[in-house]
CSV table of C-alpha atoms in Angstrom, one decimal:
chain,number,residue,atom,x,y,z
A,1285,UNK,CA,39.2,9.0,2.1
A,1286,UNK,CA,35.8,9.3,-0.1
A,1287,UNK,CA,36.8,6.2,-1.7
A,1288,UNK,CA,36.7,4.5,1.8
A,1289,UNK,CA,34.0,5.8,2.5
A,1290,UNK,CA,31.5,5.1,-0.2
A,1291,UNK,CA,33.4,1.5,0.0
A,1292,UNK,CA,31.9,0.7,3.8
A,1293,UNK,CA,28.7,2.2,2.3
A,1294,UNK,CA,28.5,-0.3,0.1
A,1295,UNK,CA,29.7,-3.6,2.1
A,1296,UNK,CA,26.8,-2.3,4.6
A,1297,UNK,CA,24.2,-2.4,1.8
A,1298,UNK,CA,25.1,-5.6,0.5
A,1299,UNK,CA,26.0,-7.6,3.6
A,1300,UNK,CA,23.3,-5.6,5.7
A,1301,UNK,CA,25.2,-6.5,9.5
A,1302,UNK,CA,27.3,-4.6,11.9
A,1303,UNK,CA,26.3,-1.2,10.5
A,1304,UNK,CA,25.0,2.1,12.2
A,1305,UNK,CA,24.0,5.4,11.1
A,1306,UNK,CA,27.7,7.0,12.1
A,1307,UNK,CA,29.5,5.1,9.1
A,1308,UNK,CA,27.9,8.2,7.4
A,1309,UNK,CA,28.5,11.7,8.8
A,1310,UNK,CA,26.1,12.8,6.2
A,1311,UNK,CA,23.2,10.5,6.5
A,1312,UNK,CA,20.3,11.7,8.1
A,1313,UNK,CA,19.1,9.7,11.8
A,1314,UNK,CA,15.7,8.6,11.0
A,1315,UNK,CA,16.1,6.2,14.3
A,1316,UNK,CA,12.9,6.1,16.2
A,1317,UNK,CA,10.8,8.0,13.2
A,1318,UNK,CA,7.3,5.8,12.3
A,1319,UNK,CA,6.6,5.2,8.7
A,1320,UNK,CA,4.1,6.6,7.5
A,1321,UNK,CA,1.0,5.6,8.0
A,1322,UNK,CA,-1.9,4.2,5.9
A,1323,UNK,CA,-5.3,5.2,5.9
A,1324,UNK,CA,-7.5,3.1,8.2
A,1325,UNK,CA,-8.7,-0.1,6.6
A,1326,UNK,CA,-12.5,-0.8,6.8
A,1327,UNK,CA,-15.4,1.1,6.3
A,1328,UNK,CA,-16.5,4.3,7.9
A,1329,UNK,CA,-20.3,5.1,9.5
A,1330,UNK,CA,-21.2,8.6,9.6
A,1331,UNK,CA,-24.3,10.5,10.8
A,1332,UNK,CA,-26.2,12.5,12.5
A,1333,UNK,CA,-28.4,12.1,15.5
A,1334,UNK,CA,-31.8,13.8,16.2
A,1335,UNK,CA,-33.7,14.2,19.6
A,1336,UNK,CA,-36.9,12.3,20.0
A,1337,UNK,CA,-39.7,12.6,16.9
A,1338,UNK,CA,-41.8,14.5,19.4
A,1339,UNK,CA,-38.9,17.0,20.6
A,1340,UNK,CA,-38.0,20.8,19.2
A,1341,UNK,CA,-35.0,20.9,16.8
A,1342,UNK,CA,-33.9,23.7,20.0
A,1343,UNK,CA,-33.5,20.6,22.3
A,1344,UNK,CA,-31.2,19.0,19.7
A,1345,UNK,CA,-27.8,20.6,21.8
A,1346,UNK,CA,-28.9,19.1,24.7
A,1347,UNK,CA,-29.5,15.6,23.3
A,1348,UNK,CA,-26.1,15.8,21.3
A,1349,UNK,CA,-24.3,18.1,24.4
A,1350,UNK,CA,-21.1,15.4,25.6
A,1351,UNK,CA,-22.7,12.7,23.7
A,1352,UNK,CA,-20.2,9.9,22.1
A,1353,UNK,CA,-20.7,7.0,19.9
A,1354,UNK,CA,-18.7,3.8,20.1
A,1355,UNK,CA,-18.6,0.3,18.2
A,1356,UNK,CA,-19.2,-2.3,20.9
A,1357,UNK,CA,-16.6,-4.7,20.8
A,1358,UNK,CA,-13.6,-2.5,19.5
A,1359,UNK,CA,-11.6,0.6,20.3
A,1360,UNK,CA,-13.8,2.8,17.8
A,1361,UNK,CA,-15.2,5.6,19.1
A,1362,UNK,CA,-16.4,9.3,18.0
A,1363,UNK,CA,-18.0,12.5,19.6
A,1364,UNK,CA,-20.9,13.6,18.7
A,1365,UNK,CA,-20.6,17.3,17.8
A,1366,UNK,CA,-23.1,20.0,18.6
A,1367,UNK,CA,-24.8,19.6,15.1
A,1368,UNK,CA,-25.6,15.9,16.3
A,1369,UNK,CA,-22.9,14.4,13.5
A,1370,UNK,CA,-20.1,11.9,14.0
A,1371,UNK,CA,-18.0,9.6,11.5
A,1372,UNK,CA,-16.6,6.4,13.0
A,1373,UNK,CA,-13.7,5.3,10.5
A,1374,UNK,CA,-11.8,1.7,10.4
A,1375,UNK,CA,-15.7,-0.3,11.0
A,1376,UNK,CA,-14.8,-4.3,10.1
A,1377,UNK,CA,-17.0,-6.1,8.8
A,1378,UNK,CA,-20.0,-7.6,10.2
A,1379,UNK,CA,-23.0,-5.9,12.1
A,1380,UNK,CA,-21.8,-3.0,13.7
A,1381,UNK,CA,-23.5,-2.0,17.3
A,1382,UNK,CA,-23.3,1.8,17.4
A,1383,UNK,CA,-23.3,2.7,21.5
A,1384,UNK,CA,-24.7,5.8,22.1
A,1385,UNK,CA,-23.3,7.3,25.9
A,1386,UNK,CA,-23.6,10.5,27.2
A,1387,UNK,CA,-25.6,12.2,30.4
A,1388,UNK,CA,-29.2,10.7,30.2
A,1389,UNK,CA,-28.8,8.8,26.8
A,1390,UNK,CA,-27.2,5.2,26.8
A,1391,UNK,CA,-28.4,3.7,23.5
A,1392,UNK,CA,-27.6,1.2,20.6
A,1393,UNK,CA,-28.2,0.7,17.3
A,1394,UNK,CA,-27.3,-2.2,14.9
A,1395,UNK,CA,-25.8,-0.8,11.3
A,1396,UNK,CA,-26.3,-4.4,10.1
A,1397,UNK,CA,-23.8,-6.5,7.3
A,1398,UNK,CA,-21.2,-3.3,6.9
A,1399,UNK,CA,-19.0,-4.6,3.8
A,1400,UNK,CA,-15.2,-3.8,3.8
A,1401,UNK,CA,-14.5,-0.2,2.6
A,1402,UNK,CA,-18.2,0.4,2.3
A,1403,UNK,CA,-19.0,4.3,2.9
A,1404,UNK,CA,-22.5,4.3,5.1
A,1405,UNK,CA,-24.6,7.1,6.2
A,1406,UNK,CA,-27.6,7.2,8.8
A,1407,UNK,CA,-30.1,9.4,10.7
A,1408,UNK,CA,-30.4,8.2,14.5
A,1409,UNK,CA,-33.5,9.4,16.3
A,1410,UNK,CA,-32.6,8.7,20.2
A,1411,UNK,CA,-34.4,9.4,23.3
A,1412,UNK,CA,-32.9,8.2,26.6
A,1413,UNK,CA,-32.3,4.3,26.4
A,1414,UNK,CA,-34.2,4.1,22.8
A,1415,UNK,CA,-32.3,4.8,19.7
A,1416,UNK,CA,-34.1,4.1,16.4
A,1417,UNK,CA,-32.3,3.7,13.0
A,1418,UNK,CA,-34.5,6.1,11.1
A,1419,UNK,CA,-32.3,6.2,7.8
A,1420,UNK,CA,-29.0,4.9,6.2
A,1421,UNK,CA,-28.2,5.2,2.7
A,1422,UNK,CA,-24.8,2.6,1.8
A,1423,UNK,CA,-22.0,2.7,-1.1
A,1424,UNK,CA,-20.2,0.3,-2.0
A,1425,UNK,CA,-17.9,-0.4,-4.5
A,1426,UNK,CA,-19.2,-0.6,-8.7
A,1427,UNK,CA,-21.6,2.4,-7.2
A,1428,UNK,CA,-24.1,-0.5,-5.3
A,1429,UNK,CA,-26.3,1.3,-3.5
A,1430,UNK,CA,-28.8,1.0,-0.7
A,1431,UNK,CA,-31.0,3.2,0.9
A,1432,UNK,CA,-33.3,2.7,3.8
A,1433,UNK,CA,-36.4,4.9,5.5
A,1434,UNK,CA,-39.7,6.5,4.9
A,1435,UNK,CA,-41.2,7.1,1.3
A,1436,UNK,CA,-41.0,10.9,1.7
A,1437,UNK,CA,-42.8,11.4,-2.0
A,1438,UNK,CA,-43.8,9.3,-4.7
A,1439,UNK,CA,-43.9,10.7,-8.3
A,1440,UNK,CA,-45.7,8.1,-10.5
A,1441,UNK,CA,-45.3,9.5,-13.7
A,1442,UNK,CA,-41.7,8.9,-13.5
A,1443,UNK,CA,-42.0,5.6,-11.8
A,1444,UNK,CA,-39.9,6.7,-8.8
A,1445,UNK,CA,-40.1,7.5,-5.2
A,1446,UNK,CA,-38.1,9.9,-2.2
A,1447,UNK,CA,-36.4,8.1,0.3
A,1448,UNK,CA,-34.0,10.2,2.6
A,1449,UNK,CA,-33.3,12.9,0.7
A,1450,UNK,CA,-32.5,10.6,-2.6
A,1451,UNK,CA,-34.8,9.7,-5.9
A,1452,UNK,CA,-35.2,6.1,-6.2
A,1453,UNK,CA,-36.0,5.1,-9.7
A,1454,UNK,CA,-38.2,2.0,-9.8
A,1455,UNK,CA,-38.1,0.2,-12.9
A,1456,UNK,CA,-40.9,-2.5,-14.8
A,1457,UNK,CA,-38.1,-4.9,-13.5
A,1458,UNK,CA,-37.6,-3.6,-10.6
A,1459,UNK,CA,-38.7,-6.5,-7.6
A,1460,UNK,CA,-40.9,-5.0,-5.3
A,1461,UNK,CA,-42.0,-6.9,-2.1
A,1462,UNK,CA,-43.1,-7.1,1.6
A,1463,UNK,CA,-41.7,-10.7,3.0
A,1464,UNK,CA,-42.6,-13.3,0.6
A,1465,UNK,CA,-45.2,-11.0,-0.8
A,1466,UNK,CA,-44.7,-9.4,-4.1
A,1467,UNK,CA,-46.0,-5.9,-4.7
A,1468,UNK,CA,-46.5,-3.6,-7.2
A,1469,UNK,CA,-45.4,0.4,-7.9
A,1470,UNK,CA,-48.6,1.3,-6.9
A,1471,UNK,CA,-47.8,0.1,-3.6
A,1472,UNK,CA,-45.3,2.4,-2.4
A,1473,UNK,CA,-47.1,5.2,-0.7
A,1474,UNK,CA,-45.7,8.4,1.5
A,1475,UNK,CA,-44.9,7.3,4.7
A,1476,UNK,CA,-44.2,3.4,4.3
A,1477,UNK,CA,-40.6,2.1,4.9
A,1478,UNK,CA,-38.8,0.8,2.4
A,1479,UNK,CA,-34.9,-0.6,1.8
A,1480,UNK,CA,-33.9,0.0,-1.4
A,1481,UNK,CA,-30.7,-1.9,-3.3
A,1482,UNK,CA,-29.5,-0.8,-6.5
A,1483,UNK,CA,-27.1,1.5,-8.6
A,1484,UNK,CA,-26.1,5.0,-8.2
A,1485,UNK,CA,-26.9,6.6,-11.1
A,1486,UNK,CA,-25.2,10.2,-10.9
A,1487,UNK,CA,-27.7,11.4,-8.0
A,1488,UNK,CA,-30.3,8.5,-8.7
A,1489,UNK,CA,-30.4,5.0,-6.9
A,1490,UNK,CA,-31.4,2.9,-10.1
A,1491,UNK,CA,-33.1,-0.3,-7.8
A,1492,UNK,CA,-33.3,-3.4,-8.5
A,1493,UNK,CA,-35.2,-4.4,-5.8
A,1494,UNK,CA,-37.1,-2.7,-3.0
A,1495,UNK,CA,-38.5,-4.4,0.2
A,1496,UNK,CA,-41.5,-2.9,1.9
A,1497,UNK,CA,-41.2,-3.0,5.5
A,1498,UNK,CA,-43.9,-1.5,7.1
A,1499,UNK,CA,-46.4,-1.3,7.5
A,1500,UNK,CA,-48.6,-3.9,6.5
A,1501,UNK,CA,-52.2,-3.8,5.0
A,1502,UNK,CA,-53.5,-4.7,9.0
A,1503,UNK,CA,-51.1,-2.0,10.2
A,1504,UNK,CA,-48.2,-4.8,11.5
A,1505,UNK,CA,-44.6,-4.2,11.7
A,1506,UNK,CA,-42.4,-6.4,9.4
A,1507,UNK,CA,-39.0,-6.3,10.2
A,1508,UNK,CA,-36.2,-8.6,8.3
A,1509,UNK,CA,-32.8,-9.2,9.5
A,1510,UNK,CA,-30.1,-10.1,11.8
A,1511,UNK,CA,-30.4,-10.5,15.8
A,1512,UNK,CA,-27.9,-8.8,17.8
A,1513,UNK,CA,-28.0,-7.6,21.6
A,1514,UNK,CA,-29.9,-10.3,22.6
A,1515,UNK,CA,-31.2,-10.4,26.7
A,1516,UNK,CA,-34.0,-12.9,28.6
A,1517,UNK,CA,-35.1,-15.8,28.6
A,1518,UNK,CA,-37.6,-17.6,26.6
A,1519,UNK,CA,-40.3,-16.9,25.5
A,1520,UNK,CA,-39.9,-13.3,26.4
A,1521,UNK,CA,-36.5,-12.3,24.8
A,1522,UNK,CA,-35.6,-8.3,23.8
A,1523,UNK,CA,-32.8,-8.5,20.6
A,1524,UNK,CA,-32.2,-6.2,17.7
A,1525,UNK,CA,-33.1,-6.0,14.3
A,1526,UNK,CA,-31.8,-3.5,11.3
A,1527,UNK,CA,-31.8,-1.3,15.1
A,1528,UNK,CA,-35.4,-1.7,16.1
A,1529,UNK,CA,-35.9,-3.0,19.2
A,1530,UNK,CA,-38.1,-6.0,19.7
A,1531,UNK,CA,-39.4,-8.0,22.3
A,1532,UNK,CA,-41.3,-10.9,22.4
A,1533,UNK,CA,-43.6,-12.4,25.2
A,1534,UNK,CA,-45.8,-15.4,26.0
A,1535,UNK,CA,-48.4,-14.7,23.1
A,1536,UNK,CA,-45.9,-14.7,20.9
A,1537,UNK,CA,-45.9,-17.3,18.3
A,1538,UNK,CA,-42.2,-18.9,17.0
A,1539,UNK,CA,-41.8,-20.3,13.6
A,1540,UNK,CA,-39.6,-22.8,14.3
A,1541,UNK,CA,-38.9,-22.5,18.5
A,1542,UNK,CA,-37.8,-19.8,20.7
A,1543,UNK,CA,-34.5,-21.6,20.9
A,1544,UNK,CA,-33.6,-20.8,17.6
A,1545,UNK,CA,-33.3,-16.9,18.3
A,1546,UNK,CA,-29.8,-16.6,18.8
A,1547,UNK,CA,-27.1,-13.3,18.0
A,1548,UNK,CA,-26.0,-13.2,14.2
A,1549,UNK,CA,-29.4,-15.4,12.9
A,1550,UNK,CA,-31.5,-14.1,10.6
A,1551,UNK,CA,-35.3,-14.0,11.2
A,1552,UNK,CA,-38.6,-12.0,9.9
A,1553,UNK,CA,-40.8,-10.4,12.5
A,1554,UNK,CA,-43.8,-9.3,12.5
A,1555,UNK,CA,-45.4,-7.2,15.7
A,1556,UNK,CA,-47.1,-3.9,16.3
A,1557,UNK,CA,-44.4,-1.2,17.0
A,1558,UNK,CA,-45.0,0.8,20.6
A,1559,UNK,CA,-44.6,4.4,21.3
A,1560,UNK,CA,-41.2,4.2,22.1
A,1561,UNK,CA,-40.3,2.7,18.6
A,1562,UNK,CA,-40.1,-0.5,20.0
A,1563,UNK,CA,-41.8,-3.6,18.2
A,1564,UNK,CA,-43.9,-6.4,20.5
A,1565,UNK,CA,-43.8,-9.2,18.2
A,1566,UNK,CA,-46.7,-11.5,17.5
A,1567,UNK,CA,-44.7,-14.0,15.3
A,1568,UNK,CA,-41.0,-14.5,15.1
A,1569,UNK,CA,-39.6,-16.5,12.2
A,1570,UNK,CA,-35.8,-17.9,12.6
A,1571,UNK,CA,-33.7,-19.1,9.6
A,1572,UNK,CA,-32.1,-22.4,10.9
């Protein structure tokens, strides 16, 4: 009878038709059990969100209370927990628009170029319909690095500055520079906004090249990147950049043309940013 048995076994393995778990008493029924699953492909977004600049840290609950966060276009989504954090796992690639919903607040921001498996973190300041990308700090794979907000300390002597919690060592080779501008160490003071690509060096972003974004020697806004959310008609158009709001209006002079401001182009603007945290751009710049 064994010999049978283990005989059928067989001629099912090899011919691999007209079988079913019953020519084995013994075998276990795995019929209808998933395989086991992979982790989610794609990168993952996490961080935390902060009531309005002007607001208490108390009123933080309330902005956060019920809040989610969703990537607009795709079934991601995430609460936002009482501490105002929230990872959003599986991001493709591309510029991600982070939705912000939740009683009173309906909000995006643009997270833009998120590489595959790349491991990004931000600090979202949002107040109502206005969320502002105040932070973000990336990590890619061979430890690239990038790391994005305001100059919180600058120690000279060590040629390196504070940006969101990490030290950014700035190198003699380091390029330094505001548009097509090129600047110098001396140039990066408290309070300017700077994106920073490099290395990660144990706790140290090692950068190779640093671009000042604001604010300008006349006190402008410079903002470089790609469109996204785009509303209106020209010459007064609202769109997104690196999740800065800007709109433009008839005073507003355009590089090339106003046509030329479409979703997923780059440009350069420059503007004066509101109270809001909006920008009201004075010259917009599209790359055609």
């Amino acid at each position: 009878m064994k010999t049978r048995i283990s005989l059928a076994l067989a001629l099912c393995v090899v011919v691999g038709a007209g079988c079913s778990h019953s020519a084995n008493p013994l075998a276990p029924d795995v019929t209808g059990v998933p395989a086991a699953s992979s982790p989610a492909a794609g990168a993952a977004i996490s961080g935390v969100v902060l009531g309005a600049a002007a607001a208490p840290s108390a009123q933080l609950s309330a902005v956060t209370s019920g809040l989610t966060v969703t990537i607009a276009g795709t079934g991601i989504v995430a609460p936002v927990d009482s501490s105002g954090r929230f990872t959003l796992s599986g991001v493709p690639e591309g510029d991600a628009q982070l939705q912000f919903s939740g009683t009173g607040v309906s909000a995006t921001v643009t997270v833009s170029g998120v590489g595959a498996n790349e491991k990004i973190q931000i600090t979202v300041t949002i107040s109502g319909s206005i969320a502002t990308l105040e932070t973000q700090q990336r990590a890619g794979h061979d430890n690239r690095t990038e790391v994005e907000g305001k100059i919180e300390s600058v120690d000279a002597s060590a040629r390196s500055v504070r940006v969101a919690g990490m030290a950014v060592a700035v190198g003699t080779d380091t390029v330094i520079r505001r548009g097509s501008s090129v600047l110098t160490f001396a140039d990066l003071t408290v309070g300017s906004r700077i994106h920073a690509r490099g290395v990660l060096d144990g706790t140290v972003v090692r950068a190779t090249v640093i671009e000042v974004q604001n604010p300008t020697p006349e006190g402008e806004v410079e903002l470089e990147g790609v469109v996204s959310g785009l509303t209106g008609t020209c010459p007064v158009l609202t769109f997104t950049v690196k999740g800065t709001t800007v709109k433009t209006t008839t005073a507003t002079k355009f590089e090339h043309s106003c046509a030329a401001v479409r979703n997923t182009v780059k440009v350069q603007v420059k503007g004066v940013r509101q109270t809001d945290g909006s920008v009201v751009a004075s010259k917009v710049e599209a790359d055609e």
